[in-house]
Short mmCIF file of C-alpha atoms and ligand atoms in Angstrom, two decimals:
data_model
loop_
_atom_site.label_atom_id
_atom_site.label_comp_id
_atom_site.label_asym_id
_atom_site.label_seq_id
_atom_site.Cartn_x
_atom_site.Cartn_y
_atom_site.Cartn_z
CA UNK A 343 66.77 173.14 215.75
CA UNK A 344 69.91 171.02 217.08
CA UNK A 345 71.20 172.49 220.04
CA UNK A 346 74.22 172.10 221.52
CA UNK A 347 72.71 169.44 224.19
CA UNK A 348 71.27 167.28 221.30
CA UNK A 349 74.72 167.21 220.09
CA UNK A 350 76.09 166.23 223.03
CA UNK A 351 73.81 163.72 223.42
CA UNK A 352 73.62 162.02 220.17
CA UNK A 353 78.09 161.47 221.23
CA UNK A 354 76.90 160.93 224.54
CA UNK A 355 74.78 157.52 223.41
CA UNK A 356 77.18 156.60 220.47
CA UNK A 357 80.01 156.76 223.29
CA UNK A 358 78.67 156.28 226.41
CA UNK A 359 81.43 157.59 228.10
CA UNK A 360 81.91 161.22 227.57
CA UNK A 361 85.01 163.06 229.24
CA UNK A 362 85.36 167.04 230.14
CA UNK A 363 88.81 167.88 230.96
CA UNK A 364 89.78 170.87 233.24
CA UNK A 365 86.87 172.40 234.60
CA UNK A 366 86.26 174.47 237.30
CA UNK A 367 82.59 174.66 238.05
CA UNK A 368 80.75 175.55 240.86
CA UNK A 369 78.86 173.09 242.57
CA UNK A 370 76.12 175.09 241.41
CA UNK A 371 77.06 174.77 237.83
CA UNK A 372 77.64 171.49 238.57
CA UNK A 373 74.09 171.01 239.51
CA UNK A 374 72.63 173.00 236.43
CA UNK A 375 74.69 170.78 234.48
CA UNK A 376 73.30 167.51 235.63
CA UNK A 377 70.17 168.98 235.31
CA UNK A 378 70.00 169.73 231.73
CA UNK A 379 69.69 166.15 231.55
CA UNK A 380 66.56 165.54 233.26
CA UNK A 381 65.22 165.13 236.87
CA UNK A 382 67.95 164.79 239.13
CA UNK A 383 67.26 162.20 241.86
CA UNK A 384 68.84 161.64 245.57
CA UNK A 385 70.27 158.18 246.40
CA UNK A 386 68.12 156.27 248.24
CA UNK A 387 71.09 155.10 250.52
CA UNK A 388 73.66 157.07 250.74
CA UNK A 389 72.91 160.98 251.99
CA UNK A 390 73.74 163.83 250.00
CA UNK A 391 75.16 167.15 250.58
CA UNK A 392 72.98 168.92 252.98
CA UNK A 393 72.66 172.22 250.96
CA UNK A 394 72.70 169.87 248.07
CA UNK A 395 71.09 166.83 248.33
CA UNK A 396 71.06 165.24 244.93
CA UNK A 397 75.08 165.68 245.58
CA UNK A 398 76.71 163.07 246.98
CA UNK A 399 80.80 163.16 248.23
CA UNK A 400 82.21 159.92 247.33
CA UNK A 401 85.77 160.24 250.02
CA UNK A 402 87.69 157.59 250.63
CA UNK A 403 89.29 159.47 253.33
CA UNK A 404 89.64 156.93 256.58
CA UNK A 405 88.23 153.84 254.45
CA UNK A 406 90.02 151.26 253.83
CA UNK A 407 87.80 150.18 250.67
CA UNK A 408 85.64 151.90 248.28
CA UNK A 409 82.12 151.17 248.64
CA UNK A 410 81.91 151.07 244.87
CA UNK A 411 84.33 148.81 244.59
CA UNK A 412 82.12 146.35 242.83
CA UNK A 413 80.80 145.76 239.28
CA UNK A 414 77.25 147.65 238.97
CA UNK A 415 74.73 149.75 237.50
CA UNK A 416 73.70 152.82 240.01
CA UNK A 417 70.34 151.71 241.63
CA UNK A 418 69.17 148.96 239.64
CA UNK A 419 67.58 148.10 242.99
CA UNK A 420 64.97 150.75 241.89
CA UNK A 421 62.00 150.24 239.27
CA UNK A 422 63.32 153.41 237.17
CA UNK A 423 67.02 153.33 237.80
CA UNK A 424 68.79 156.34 236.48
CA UNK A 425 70.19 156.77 232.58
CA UNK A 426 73.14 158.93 233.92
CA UNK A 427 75.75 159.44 236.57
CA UNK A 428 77.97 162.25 236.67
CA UNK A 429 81.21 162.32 238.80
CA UNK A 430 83.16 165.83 239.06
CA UNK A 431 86.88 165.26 240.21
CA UNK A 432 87.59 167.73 243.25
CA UNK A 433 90.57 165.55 244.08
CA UNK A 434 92.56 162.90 242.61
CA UNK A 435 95.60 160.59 243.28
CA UNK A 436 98.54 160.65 241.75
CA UNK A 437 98.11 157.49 240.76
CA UNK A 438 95.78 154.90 240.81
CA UNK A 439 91.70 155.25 241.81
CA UNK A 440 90.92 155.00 237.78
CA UNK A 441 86.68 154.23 237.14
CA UNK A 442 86.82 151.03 235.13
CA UNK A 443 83.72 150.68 232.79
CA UNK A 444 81.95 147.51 231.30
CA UNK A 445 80.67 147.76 227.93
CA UNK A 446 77.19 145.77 228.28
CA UNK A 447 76.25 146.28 224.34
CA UNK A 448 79.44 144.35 223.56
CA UNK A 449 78.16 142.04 226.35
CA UNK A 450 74.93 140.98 224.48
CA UNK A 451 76.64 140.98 221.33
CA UNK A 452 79.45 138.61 221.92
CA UNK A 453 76.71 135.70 223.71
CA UNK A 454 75.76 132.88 221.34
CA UNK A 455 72.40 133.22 219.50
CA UNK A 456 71.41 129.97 221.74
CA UNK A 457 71.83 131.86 225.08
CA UNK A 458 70.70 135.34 223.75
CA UNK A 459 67.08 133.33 223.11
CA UNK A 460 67.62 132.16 226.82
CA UNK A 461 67.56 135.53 228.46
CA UNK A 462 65.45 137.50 226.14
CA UNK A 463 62.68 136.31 228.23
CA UNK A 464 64.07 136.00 231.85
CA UNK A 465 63.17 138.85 234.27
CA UNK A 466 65.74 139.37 237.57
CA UNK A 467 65.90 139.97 241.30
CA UNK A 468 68.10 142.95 241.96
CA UNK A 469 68.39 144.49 245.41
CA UNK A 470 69.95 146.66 247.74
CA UNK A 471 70.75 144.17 250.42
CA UNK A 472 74.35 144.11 249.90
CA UNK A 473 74.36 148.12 250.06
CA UNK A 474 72.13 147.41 253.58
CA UNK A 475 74.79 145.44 255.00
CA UNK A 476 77.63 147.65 254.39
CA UNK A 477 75.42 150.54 255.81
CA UNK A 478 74.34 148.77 259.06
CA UNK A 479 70.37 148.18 258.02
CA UNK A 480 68.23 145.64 258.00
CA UNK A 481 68.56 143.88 254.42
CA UNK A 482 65.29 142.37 254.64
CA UNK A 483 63.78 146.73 254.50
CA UNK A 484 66.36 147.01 251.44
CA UNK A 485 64.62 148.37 247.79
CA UNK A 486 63.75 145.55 245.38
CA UNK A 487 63.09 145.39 241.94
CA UNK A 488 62.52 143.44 238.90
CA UNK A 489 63.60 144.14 235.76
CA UNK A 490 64.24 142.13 232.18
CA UNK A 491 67.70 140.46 231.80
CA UNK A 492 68.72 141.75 228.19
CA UNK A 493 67.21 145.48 228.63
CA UNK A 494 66.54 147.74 225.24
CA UNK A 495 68.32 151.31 225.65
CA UNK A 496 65.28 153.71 225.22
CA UNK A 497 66.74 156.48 222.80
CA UNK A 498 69.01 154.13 220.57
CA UNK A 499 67.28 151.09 220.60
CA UNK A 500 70.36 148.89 220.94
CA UNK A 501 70.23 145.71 223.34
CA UNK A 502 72.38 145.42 226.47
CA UNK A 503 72.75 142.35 229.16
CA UNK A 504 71.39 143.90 232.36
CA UNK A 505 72.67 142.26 235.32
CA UNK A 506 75.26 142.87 237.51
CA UNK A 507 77.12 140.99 240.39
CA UNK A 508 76.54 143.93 242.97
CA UNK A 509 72.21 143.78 243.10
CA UNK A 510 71.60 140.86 241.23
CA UNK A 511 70.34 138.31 243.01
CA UNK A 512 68.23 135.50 240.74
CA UNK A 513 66.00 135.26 238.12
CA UNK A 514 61.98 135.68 238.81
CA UNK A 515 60.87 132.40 238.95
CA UNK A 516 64.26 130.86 240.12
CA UNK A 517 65.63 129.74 243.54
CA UNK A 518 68.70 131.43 244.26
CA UNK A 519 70.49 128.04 244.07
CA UNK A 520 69.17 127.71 240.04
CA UNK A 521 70.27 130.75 239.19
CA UNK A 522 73.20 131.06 240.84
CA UNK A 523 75.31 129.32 238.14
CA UNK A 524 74.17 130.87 235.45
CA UNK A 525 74.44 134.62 236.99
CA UNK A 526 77.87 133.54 237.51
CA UNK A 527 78.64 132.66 234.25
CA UNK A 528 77.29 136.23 233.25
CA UNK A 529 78.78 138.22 236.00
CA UNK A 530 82.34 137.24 234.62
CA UNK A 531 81.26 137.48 230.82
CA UNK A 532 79.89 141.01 231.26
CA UNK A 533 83.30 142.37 232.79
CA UNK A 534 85.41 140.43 230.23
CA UNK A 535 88.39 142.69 229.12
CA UNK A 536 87.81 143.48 225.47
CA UNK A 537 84.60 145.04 227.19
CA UNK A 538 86.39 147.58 229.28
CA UNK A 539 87.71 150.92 229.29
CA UNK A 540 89.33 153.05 232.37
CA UNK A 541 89.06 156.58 233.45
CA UNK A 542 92.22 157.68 234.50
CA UNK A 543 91.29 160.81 236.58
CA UNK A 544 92.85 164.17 236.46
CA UNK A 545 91.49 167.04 238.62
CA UNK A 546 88.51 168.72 237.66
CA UNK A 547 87.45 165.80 235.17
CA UNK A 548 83.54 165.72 234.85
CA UNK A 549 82.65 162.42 233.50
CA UNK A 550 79.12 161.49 232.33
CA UNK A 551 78.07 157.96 231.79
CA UNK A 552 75.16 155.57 230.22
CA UNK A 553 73.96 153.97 233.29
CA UNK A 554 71.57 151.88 230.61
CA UNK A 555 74.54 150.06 229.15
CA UNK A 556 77.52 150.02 231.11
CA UNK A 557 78.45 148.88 234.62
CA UNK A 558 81.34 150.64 236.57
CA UNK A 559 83.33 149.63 239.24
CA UNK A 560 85.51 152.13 241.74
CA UNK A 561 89.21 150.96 241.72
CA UNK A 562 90.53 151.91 245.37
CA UNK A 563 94.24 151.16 244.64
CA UNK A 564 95.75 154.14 245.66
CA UNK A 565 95.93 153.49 249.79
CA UNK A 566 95.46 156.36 251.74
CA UNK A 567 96.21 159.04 248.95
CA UNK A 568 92.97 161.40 249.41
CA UNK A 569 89.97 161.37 246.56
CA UNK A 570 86.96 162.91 246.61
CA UNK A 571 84.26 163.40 243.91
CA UNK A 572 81.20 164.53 243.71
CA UNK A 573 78.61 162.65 242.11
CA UNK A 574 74.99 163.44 240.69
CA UNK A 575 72.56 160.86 238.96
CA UNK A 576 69.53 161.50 236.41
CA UNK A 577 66.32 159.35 236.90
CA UNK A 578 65.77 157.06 233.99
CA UNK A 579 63.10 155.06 232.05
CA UNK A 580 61.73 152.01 233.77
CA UNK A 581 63.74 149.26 231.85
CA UNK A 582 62.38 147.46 228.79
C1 LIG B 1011 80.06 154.96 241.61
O1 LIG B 1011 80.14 153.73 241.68
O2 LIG B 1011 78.99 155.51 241.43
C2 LIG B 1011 81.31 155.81 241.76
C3 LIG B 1011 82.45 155.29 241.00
C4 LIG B 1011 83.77 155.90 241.39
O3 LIG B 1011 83.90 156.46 242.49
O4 LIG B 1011 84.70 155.78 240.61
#
């Protein structure tokens, strides 16, 4: 029987983006929610919430720039990185502080057949040395993993580049120095416009999204003007 989860989820990976408008949940329900999902899993960087650790606050209240203000995929830096993020919208700008989202699908599609028969067999670096920096640790302790470059989404089957200019760092096998100009090349094709789409937030927004196929990136261009959201993640497959 179909329930109304498998419905959900059936928009959910046709989409990849799916929006609630105007709720007013608990963080409780919040949690419940996420979990429906699957496991939920803590951030292996950033704390969460101490009576709720698989929450994180994302504030940007006395920063002058938003951590996440980079393309990515959460955690790729881990060998299973999670299929889902959630954000919930406590507060919001007026204007400004959208999530901009990168279509990776359309990514794959658009290469040529020549460079798609490149990649399907290249394997990359990613890593949370950046993330180390920002945080004061030693970069060298950071997580590491490995995982192909044109990944396979595990429920739909469709292909998606898989690399990203936040934790990428070469391809296995490559010095940083050979792969540098050809990450380049795909860090700018992945974000290319036609590719994007923005969440404009509103208070009390929940927004789910397809870690597998899309990167994200954090917009802080709204100054000083409070916004805080709190975000879950579900663990994932180990990329294929
Ligand atoms: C994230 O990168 O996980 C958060 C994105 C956002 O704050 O818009």
């Amino acid at each position: 029987m179909h329930t109304r989860l498998d419905a959900l989820d059936t928009l959910f990976c046709r989409y990849k983006v799916l929006v609630f408008r105007n709720q007013s949940l608990s963080t409780e329900e919040l949690l419940r929610f996420g979990a429906r999902w699957g496991t939920l899993i803590r951030h292996p960087m950033h704390a969460g919430l101490e009576a709720f650790p698989e929450i994180i606050e994302l504030s940007n209240r006395g920063k002058a720039k938003d951590v996440n203000q980079h393309w990515h995929s959460d955690m790729t830096y881990n060998a299973a990185p999670p299929k889902l993020t959630m954000l919930y919208a406590l507060e919001v700008p007026e204007v400004g502080g959208d999530t901009a989202f990168a279509n990776q699908a359309l990514a794959f599609e658009s290469l040529s057949e020549g460079m798609r028969g490149v990649l399907s067999g290249l394997q990359a670096v990613h890593s949370a040395a950046g993330l180390a920096r920002i945080y004061g640790e030693d970069p060298n302790k950071a997580p590491r993993a490995e995982h192909p470059v044109i990944r396979t989404h595990d429920q739909t089957g469709e292909r998606a580049l898989f690399v990203c200019r936040a934790f990428t760092e070469r391809f296995v096998g490559w010095t940083r120095e050979e792969s540098g100009p050809l990450l380049e090349y795909l860090w700018q094709h992945s974000v290319r416009p036609e590719f994007q789409g923005r969440q404009q937030w509103q208070r009390g927004d929940l927004v789910m999204w397809d870690n597998r196929s899309l990167l994200h990136f954090a917009v802080h261009d709204h100054a000083d003007e409070p916004r805080v959201i709190h975000r879950l993640q579900v663990e994932g497959e180990t990329p294929h």
